[in-house]
Phi, psi and omega in degrees: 000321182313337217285320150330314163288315195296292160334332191262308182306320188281345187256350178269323190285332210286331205233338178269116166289051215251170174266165190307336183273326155334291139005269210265347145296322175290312169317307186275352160283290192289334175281358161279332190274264114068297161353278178304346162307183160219074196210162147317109179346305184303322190270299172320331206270346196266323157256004152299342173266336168321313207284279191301294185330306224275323198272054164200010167082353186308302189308354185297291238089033176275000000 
């Protein structure tokens, strides 16, 4: 799962202006939503970015 996070996070970062203490909530956010799965990597990285876009409005075309 880390691996995933790390992914989601590096890809998140490119497009979110966020600060280091930002960073490290978000981080700590997307691995409780995250948790609960059971998927693949490939499937946590895709809805850890479903997740955050959908809670910071990226997906509006903001």
């Amino acid at each position: 799962m880390q691996a995933a996070i790390d992914r989601v996070m590096q890809a998140f970062t490119m497009i979110a202006n966020l600060t280091p203490e930002e960073v490290q909530t978000t981080r700590a956010r997307l691995a409780a939503h995250l948790a609960w799965l059971d998927v693949d990597e490939k499937a946590l990285a895709v809805e850890g970015l479903r997740y955050l876009t959908d809670q910071t409005g990226f997906r509006d075309g903001a």
